[in-house]
Coordinates of C-alpha atoms and ligand atoms in Angstrom, one line a residue:
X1 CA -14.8 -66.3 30.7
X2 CA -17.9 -66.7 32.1
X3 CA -18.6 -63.1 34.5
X4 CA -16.6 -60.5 32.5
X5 CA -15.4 -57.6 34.6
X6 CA -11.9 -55.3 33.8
X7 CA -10.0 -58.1 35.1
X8 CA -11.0 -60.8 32.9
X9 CA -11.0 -59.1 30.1
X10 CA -7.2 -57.5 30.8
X11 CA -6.2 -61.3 31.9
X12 CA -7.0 -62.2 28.5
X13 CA -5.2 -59.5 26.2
X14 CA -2.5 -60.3 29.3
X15 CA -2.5 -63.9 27.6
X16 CA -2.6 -62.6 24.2
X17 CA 0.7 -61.1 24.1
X18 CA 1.9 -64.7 24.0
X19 CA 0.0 -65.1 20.8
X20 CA 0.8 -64.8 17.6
X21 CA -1.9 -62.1 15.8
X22 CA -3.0 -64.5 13.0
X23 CA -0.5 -64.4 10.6
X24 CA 1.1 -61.2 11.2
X25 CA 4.7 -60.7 12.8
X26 CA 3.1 -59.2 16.1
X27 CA 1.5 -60.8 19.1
X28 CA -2.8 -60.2 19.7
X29 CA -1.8 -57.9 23.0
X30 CA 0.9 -55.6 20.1
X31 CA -1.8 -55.4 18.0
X32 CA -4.3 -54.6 20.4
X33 CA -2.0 -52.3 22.1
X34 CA -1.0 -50.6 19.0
X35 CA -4.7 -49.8 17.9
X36 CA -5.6 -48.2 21.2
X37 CA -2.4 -45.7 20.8
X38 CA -3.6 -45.1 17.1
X39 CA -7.5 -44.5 18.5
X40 CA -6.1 -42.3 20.6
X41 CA -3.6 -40.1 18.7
X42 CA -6.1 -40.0 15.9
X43 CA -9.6 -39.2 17.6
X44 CA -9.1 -39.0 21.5
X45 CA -12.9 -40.4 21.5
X46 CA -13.0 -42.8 24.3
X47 CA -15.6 -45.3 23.0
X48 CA -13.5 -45.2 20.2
X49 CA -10.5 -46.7 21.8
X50 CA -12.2 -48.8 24.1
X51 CA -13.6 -50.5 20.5
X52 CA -10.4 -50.6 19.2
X53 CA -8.6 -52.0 22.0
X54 CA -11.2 -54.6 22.1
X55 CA -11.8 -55.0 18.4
X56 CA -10.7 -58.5 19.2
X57 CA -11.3 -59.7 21.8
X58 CA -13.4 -62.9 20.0
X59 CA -9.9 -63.8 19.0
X60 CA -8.3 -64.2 22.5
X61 CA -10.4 -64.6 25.1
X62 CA -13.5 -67.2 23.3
X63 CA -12.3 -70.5 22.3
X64 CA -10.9 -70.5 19.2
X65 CA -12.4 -74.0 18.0
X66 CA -15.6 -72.2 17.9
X67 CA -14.4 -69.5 15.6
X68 CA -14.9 -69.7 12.0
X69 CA -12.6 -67.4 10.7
X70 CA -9.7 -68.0 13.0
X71 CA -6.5 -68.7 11.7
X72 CA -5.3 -70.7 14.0
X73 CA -3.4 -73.6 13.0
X74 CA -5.8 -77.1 12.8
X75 CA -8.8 -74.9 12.9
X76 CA -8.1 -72.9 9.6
X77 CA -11.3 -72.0 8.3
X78 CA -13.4 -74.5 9.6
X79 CA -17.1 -74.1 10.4
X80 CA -18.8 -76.0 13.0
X81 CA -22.5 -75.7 12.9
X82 CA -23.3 -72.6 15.0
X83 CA -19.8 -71.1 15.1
X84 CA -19.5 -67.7 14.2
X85 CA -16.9 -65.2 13.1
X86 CA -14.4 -63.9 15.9
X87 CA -16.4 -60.2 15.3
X88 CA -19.7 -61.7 16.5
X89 CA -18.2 -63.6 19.2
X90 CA -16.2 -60.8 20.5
X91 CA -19.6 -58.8 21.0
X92 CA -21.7 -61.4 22.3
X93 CA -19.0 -61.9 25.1
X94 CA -19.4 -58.2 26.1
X95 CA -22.6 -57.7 25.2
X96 CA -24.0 -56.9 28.7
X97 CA -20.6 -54.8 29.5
X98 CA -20.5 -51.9 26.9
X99 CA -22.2 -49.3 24.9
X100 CA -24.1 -49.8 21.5
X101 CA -21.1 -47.9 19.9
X102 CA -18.5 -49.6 21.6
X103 CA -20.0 -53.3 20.8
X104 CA -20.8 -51.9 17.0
X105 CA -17.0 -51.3 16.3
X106 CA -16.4 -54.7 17.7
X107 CA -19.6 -56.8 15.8
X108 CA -18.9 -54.6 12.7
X109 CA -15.1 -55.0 12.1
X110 CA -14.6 -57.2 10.0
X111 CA -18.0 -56.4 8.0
X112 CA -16.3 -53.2 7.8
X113 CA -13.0 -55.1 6.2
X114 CA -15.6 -56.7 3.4
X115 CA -16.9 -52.8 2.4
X116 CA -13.9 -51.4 2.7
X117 CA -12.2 -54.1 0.2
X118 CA -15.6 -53.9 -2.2
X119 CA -15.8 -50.1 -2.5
X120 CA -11.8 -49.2 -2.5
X121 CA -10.1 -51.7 -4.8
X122 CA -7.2 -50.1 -4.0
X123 CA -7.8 -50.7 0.0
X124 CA -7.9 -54.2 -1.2
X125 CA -4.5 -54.0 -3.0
X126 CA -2.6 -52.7 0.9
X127 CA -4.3 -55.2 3.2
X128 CA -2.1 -57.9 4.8
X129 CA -1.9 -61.7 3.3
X130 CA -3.5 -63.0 6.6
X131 CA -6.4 -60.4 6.4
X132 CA -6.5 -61.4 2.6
X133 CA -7.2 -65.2 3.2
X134 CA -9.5 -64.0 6.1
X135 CA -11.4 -62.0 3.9
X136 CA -12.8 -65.2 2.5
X137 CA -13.8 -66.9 5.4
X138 CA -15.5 -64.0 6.0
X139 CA -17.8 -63.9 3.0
X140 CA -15.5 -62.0 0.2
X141 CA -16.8 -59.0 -1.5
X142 CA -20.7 -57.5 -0.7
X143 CA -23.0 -57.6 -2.7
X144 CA -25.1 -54.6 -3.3
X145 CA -28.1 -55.4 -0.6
X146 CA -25.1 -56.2 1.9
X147 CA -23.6 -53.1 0.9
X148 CA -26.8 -51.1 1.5
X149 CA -27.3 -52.7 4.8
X150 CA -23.8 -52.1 5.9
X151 CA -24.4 -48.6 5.1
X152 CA -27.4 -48.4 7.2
X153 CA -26.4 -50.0 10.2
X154 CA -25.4 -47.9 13.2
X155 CA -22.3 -47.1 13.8
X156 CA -20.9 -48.5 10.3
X157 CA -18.8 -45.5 10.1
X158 CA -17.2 -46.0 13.2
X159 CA -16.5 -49.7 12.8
X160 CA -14.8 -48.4 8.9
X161 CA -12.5 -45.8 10.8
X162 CA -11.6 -48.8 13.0
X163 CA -10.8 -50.9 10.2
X164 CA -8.5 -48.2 8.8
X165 CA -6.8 -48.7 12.0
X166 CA -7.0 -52.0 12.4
X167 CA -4.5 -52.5 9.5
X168 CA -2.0 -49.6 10.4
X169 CA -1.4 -51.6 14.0
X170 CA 0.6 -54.3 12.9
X171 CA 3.9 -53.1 12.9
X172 CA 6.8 -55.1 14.3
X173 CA 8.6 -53.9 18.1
X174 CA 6.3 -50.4 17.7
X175 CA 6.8 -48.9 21.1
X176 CA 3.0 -48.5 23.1
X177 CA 1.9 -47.4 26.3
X178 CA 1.1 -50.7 28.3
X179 CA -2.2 -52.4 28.6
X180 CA -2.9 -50.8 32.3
X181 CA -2.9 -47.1 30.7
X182 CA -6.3 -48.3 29.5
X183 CA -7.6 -49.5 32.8
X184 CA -9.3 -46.9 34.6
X185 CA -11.0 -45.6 31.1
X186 CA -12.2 -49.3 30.5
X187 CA -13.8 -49.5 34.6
X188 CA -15.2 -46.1 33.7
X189 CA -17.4 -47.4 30.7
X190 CA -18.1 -50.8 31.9
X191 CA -21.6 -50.7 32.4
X192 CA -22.2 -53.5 35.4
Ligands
LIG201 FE1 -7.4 -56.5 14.3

């Protein structure tokens, strides 16, 4: 994807539902679609679900050989030199596109995943097996500077609630409005 407009960007989560969503029993465009319902029902805050249906995006519409947390088969885990996690990716891509908040919830995602697994054990103990082996790709537990960081960053609270949604949107044949529900709220924040 070079130009990104609403087109691109719905061609690819188009794409994604013939993708498996890492290891979980749902395709990337379920998951995607299931988040943006959740988002919705749960705080009606448009940037909101605009983050969460594009949470991730690095996973589906950047190549995947360049990701170093994907868990695509053949690519498991490994780190070219400059390749970064599909969070990181996801927001660079739309980087020009969307708001501070909107690119946060996607950049911070997975950072969100690490705090939320270091300060609730017990978060730890319900996340999926696929976001388990993730979770060491993606650096593990924080330490207590990455903690404080995370903390301080903008939007980190956001990016947590999204992560709290993030794992309740991988259920199997959940019924969702479709992907073009979502199209006139994504042209209306687009911001080229
Ligand atoms: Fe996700």
């Amino acid at each position: 994807m070079t130009e990104v407009t609403v087109d691109t960007i719905f061609e690819a989560l188009e794409t994604s539902g013939q993708v498996q969503y890492g290891t979980e029993p749902i395709t990337e465009l379920e998951h995607a679609l299931q988040i943006a319902d959740i988002a919705d029902e749960m705080s009606g805050d448009e940037e909101m679900i605009l983050a969460a249906l594009l949470h991730d995006i690095g996973r589906v519409a950047v190549r995947q050989d360049e990701i170093s947390d994907t868990l695509v088969p053949d690519h498991m885990g490994k780190t070219k030199d400059g390749s970064k996690g599909h969070d990181a990716a996801g927001a660079e891509l739309l980087s020009d596109y969307f708001s501070d908040r909107i690119l946060a919830g996607i950049r911070m995602h997975v950072a969100a995943k690490r705090y939320l697994c270091t300060v609730e054990p017990k978060y730890r103990d319900k996340i999926s097996g696929g976001s388990e082996t993730t979770l060491r790709m993606q650096g593990g537990l924080m330490s207590d500077e990455e903690l404080e960081k995370f903390r301080a960053t903008p939007f980190s609270e956001d990016a947590v609630q999204i992560r709290r949604w993030d794992d309740m949107a991988k259920i199997p044949g959940k019924p969702t409005r479709p992907l073009e529900h979502w199209r006139d709220m994504m042209s209306r924040h687009m911001q080229k």
